[in-house]
Coordinates of C-alpha atoms in Angstrom, one line a residue:
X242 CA 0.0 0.0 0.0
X243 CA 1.4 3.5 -0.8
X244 CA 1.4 5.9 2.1
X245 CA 2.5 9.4 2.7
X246 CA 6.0 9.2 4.4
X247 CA 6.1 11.3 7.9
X248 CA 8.2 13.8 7.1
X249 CA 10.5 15.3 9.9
X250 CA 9.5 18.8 10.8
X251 CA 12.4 20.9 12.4
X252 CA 11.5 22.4 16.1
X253 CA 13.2 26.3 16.4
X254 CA 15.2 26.8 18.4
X255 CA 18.4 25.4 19.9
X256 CA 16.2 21.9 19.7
X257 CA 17.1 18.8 17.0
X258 CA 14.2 18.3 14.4
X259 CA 12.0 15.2 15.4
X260 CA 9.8 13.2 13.1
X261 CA 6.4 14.3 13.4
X262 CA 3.7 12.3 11.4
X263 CA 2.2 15.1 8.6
X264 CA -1.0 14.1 6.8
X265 CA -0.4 16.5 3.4
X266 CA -3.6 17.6 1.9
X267 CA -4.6 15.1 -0.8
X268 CA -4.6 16.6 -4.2
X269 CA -8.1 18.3 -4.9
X270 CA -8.9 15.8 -7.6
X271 CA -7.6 12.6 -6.0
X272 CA -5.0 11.8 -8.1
X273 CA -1.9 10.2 -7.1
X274 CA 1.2 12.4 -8.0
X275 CA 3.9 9.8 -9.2
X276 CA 6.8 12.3 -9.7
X277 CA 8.6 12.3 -6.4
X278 CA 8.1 8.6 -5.8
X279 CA 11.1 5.9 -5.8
X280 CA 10.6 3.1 -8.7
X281 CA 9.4 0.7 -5.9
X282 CA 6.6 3.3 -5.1
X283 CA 5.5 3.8 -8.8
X284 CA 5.5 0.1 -9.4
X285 CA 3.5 0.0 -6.2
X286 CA 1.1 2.8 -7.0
X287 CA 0.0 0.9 -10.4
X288 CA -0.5 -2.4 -8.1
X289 CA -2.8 -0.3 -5.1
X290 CA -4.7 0.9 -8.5
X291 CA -5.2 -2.6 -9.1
X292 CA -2.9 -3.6 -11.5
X293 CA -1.9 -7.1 -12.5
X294 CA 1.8 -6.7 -10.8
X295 CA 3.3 -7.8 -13.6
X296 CA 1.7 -5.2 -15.6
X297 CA 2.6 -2.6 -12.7
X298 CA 6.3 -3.6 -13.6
X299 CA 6.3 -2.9 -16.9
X300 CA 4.3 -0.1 -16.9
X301 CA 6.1 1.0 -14.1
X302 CA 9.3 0.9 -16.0
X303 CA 7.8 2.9 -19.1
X304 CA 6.6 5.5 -17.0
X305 CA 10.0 6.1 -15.1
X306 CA 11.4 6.2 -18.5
X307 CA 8.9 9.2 -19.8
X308 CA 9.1 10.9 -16.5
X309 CA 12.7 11.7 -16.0
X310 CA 14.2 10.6 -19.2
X311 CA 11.7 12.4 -21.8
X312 CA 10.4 14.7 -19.2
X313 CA 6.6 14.0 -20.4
X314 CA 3.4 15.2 -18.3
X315 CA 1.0 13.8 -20.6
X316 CA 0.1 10.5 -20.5
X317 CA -1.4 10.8 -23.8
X318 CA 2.4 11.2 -25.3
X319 CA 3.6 8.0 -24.3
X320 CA 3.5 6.5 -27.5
X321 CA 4.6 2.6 -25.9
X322 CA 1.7 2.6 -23.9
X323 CA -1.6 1.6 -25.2
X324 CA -3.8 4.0 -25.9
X325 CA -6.5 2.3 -24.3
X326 CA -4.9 2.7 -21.1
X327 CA -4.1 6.6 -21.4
X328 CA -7.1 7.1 -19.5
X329 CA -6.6 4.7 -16.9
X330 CA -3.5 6.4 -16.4
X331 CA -5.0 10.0 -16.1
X332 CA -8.2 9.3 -13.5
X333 CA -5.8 8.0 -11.5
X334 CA -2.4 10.1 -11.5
X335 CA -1.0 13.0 -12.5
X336 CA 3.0 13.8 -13.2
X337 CA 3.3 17.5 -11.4
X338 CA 4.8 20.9 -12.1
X339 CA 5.3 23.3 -9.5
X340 CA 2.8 26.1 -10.5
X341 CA 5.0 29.6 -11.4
X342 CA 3.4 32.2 -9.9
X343 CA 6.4 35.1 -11.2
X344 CA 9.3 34.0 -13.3
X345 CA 12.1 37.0 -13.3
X346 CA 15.0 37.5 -15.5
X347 CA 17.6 39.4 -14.0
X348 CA 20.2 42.1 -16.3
X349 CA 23.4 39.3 -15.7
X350 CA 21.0 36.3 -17.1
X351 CA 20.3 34.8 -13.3
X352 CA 16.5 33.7 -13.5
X353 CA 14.3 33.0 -10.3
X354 CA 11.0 31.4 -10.6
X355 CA 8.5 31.7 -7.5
X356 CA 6.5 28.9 -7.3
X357 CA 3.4 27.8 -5.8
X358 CA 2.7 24.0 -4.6
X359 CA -0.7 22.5 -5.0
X360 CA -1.4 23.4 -1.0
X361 CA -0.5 26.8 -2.1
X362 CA 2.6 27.2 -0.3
X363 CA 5.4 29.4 -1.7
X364 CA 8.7 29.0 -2.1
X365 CA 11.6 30.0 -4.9
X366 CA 14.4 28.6 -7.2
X367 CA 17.0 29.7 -9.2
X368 CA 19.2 29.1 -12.4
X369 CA 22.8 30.5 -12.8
X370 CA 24.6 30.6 -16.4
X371 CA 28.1 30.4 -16.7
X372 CA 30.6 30.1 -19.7
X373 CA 31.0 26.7 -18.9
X374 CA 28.3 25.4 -16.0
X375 CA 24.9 26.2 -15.3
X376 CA 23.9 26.3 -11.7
X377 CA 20.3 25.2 -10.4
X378 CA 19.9 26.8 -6.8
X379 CA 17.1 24.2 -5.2
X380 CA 15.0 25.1 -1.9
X381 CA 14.3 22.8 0.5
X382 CA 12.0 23.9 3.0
X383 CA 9.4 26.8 2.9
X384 CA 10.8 29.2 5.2
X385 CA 14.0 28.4 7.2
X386 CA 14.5 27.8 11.0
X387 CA 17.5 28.6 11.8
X388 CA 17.1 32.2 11.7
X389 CA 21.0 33.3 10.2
X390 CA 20.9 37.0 10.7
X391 CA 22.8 37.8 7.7
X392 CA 20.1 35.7 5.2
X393 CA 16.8 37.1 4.0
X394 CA 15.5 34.0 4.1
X395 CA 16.3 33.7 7.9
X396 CA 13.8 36.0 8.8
X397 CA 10.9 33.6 7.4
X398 CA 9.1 31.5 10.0
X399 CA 9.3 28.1 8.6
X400 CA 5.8 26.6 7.3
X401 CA 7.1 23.0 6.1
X402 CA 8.9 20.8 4.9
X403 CA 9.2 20.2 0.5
X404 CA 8.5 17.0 -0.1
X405 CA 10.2 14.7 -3.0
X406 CA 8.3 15.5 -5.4
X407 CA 8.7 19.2 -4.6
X408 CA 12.4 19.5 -4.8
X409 CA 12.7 16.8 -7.7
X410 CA 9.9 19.2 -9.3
X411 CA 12.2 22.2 -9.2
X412 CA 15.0 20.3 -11.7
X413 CA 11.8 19.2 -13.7
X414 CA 10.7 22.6 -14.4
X415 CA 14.0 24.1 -14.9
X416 CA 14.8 21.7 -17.4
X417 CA 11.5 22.2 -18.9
X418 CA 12.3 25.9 -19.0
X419 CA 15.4 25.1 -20.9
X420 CA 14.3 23.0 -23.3
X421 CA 16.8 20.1 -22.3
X422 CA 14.2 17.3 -23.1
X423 CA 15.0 13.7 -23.4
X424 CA 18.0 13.7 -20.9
X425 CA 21.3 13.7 -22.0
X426 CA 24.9 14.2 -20.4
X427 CA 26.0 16.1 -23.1
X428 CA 25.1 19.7 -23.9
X429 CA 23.6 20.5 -21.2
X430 CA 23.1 24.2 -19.7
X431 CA 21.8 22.6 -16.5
X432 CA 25.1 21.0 -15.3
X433 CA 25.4 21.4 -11.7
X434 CA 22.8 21.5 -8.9
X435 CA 23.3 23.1 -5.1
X436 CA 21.2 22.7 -2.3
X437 CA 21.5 26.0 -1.2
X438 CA 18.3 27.3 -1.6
X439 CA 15.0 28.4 0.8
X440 CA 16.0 26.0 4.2
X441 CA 18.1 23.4 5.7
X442 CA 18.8 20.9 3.7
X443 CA 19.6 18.2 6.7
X444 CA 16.4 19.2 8.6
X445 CA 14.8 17.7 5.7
X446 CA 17.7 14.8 5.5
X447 CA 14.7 11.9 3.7
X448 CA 12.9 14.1 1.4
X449 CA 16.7 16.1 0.2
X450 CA 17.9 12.4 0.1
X451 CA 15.0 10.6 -1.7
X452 CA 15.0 13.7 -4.6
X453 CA 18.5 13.6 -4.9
X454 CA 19.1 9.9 -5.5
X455 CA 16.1 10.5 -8.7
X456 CA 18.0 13.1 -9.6
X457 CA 21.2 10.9 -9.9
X458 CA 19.7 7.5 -11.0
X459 CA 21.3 6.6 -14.5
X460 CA 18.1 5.6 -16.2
X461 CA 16.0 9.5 -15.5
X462 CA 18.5 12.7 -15.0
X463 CA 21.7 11.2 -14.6
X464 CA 23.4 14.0 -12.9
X465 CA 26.3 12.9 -11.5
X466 CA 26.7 13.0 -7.7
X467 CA 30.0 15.2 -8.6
X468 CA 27.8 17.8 -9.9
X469 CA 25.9 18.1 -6.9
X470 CA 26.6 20.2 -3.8
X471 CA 24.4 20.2 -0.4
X472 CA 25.0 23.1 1.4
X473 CA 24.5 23.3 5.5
X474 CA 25.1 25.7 8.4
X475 CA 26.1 22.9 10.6
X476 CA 22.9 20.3 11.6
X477 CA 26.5 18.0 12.8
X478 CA 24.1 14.6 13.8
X479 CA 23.3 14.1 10.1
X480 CA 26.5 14.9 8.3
X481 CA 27.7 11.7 7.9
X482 CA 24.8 9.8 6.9
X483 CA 24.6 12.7 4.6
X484 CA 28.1 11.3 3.3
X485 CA 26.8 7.9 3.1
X486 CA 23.3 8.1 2.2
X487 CA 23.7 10.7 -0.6
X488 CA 27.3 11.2 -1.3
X489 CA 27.1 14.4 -2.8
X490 CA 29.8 17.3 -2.2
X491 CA 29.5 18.9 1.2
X492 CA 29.6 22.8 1.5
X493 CA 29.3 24.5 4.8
X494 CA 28.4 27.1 5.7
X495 CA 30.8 29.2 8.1
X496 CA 30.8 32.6 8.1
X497 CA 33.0 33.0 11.2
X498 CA 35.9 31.4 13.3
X499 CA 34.8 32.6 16.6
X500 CA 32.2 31.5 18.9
X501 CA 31.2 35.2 19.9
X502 CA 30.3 35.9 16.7
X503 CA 28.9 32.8 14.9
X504 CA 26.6 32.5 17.7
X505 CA 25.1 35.6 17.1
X506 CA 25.3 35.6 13.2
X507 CA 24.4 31.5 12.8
X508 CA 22.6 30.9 16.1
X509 CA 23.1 27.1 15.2
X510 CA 26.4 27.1 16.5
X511 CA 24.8 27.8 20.3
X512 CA 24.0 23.7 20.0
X513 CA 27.2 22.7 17.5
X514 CA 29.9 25.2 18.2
X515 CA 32.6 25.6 15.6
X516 CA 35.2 22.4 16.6
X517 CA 32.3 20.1 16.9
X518 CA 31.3 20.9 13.3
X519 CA 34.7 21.5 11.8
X520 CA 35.6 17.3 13.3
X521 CA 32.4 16.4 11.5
X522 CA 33.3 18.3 8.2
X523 CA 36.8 16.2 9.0
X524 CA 35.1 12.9 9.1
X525 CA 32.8 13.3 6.5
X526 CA 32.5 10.5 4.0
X527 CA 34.2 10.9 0.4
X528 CA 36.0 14.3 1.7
X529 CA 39.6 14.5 0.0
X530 CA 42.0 16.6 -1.8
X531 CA 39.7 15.6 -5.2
X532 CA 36.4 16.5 -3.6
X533 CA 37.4 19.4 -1.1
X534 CA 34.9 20.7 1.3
X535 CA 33.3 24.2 0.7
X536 CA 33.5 26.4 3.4
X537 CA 31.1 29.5 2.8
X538 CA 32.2 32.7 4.2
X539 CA 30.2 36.0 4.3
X540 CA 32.1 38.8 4.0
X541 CA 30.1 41.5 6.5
X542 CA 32.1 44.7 7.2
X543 CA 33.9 45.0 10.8
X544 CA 32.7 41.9 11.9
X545 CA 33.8 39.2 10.7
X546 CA 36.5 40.3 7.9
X547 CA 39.5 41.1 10.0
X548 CA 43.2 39.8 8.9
X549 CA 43.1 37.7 12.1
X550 CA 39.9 36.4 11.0
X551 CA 41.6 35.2 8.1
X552 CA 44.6 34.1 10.1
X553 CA 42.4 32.0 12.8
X554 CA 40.5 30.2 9.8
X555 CA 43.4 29.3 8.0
X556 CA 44.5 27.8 11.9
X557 CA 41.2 25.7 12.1
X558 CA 41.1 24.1 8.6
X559 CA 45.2 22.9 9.3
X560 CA 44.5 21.9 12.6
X561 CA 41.6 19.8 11.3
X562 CA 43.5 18.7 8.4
X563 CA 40.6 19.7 6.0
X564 CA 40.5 19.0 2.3
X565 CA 38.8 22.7 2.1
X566 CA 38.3 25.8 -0.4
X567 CA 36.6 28.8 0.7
X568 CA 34.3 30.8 -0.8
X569 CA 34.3 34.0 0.1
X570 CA 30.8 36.0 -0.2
X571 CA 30.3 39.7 -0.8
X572 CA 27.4 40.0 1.8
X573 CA 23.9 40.9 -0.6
X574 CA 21.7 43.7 1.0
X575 CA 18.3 43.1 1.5
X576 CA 15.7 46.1 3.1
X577 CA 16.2 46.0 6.9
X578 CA 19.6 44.2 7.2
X579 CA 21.5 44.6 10.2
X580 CA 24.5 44.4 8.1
X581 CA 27.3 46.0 5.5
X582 CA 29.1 44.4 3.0
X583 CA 32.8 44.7 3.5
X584 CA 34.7 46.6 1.0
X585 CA 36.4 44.9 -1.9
X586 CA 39.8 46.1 -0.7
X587 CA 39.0 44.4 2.6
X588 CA 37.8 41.4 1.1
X589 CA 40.9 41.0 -1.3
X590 CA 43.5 41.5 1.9
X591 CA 41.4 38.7 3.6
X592 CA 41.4 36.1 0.2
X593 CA 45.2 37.0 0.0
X594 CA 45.9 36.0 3.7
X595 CA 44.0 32.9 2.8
X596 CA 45.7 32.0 -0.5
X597 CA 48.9 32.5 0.8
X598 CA 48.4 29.6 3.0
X599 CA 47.8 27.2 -0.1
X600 CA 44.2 27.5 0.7
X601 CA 41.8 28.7 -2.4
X602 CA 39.4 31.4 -1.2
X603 CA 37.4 32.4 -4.6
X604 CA 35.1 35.7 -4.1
X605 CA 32.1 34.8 -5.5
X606 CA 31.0 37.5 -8.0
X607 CA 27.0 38.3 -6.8
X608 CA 24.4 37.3 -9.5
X609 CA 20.8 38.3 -9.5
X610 CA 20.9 41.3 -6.9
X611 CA 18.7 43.3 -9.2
X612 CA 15.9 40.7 -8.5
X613 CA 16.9 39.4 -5.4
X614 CA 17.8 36.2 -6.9
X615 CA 21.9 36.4 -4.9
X616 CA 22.9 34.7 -1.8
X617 CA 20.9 35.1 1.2
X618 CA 18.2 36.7 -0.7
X619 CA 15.8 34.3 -1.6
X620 CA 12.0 35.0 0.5
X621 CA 9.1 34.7 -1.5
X622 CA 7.5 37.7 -2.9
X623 CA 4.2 36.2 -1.8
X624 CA 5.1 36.5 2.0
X625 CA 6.0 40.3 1.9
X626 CA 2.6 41.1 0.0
X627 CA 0.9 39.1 2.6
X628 CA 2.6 40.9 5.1
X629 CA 2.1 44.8 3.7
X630 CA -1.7 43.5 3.4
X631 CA -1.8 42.7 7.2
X632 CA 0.0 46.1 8.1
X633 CA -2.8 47.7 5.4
X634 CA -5.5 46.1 7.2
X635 CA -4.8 46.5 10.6
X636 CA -4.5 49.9 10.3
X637 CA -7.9 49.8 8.5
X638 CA -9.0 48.1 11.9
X639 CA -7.5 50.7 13.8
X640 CA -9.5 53.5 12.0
X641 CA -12.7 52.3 11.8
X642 CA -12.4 51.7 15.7
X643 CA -11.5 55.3 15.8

């Protein structure tokens, strides 16, 4: 029987996530979504719709292929399955998009889609171009938790959880948006994909784990696990089964080397303070000289950028022995911050401190500031209209009482 998965729900504050069983609203025309589900699970949803189950294999097999190979939505299209069962197939399933509520293009290329799930929750993506990549930032959760005080979407109150299908979807639509239909390995402008979207990715660990290994099986997308980065701010009980359930490259995300002040700009580091996190990031699976970790580093001005900043990272990733590159990030404004971005000749002195050591530290050049598409910007448009609509109407309230 095919059920809905409890998903794990994170708990804010200085508290672990714990699983807590979520009944998600059916869709409203009782169709099972199969995108998002493991072979097993499609195979199983054609048996629980009462198909023969050797039928349900094939079948089963034949839709996997038009799902993530030829990208397909319409049954109608498969042209190896009967016609006669097309509508079979569509009373009973659907193959999902996320709906695009606003789709921006920003001056350097950078696009960001806003999209809308069928329980009309809101949530974002967005797709990078480069000479010789092309970057898919994927979101995780709507809303975040962990309430980084440098990140836009920090200041969200987390509503869920994405499921599979959710995060899968975002890849599907992108690719759809690209025209990069059937699959193939070469050509593509969708190379590389990074978990570094809306949320923590490890406070969603099955869901993040379940999309990602569709997104890497050989017979669908094919994206190899290389070409896939999952980005945290330090959730240290699930790093290594991150390593060996997913096996994907590991970027964390720093920001400073000192307790004082990574408590206050990543409160996660109250719970798992910089050494405990830095031995995990040691020990984590696959981590070498070949597959480096990423260490993400936001550059704010007079508070973290200091030459003995530079100096005490470069102590922490030798003392740790850490196959590591840094990426250095000009902080992105966003209306309200409590921060500055620190100047370029400040952020060169620190890079220079840090490449001196034998230690890369790239500055990452912002993309998509002119429609908040850069790092640490991502919150849904939807949530700031709903917001100015409150403000509107309580002070409506407030007149008419007089």
């Amino acid at each position: 029987m095919l059920t809905e998965p409890a998903l794990s729900m994170p708990i804010p504050g200085q508290f672990d996530p714990v699983p807590v069983p979520r009944t998600m609203a059916p869709r409203s025309d009782g169709r099972i979504d199969l995108l998002g589900l493991s072979k097993m699970d499609l195979r199983m949803a054609l048996e629980t719709s009462q198909l023969e189950p050797k039928q349900a294999k094939l079948r089963g097999k034949q839709l996997w292929h038009w799902i993530y190979n030829r990208g397909v939505t319409d049954f109608a299209a498969m042209t190896d399955i009967s016609k006669t069962m097309h509508p079979w197939l569509e009373q009973r399933f659907v193959i999902s998009r996320p709906e695009v509520v606003e789709a921006q293009v920003s001056t350097d290329g950078t696009r960001k889609w806003l999209l809308r799930s069928d329980d009309a929750q809101d949530y974002e993506m967005v797709f990078i171009p480069d000479a010789d990549r092309g970057t898919l930032c994927v979101s995780s959760q709507v809303g975040c938790t962990l309430n980084c005080r440098f990140c836009h979407t920090g200041t969200m109150k987390l509503v869920r959880n994405l499921t599979a299908g959710e995060i899968v979807g975002q890849v599907m639509l992108a690719r759809d948006a690209l025209g990069e239909w059937p699959s193939s390995p070469e050509g593509r402008m969708l190379t590389n994909i990074v978990m570094m979207g809306m949320g923590e990715p490890l406070y969603n660990f099955d869901s993040v784990r379940d999309a990602l290994r569709l997104v890497m099986d050989g017979d669908g997308l094919a994206l190899s696990k290389r070409r896939i980065t999952l980005s945290t701010s330090g959730v240290v009980p699930m790093m290594a089964r991150a390593g060996e359930e997913i096996g994907v490259n590991l970027a964390v995300s720093l920001h400073a080397v000192t307790k004082e002040v990574r408590d206050e700009i990543v409160p996660l580091n109250r719970k798992y303070g910089i050494d405990e996190l830095l031995q995990a990031c040691a020990d984590y699976p696959g981590a070498n000289n070949a597959r480096r970790i990423t260490f993400e580093y936001v550059m704010l001005r007079d508070k973290n950028d200091s030459d003995a900043d530079a100096r005490e990272l470069v102590r922490l990733l030798r003392h740790y022995k850490l196959p590591a590159k840094v990426n250095l990030i000009p902080f992105n404004p966003w209306p309200g911050a409590p921060y500055e971005c620190s100047t370029p000749e400040r952020i060169r002195a620190f890079s220079n401190i840090i490449f001196e050591a034998g230690i890369s530290a790239p500055t990452r050049t912002p993309r998509g500031r002119d429609i908040d598409a850069a790092c640490g910007q991502l919150k849904t448009a939807s949530e700031r209209k709903s917001r100015a609509e409150m403000d509107r109407e309580a002070e409506a309230k407030m007149v008419a009482l007089g």
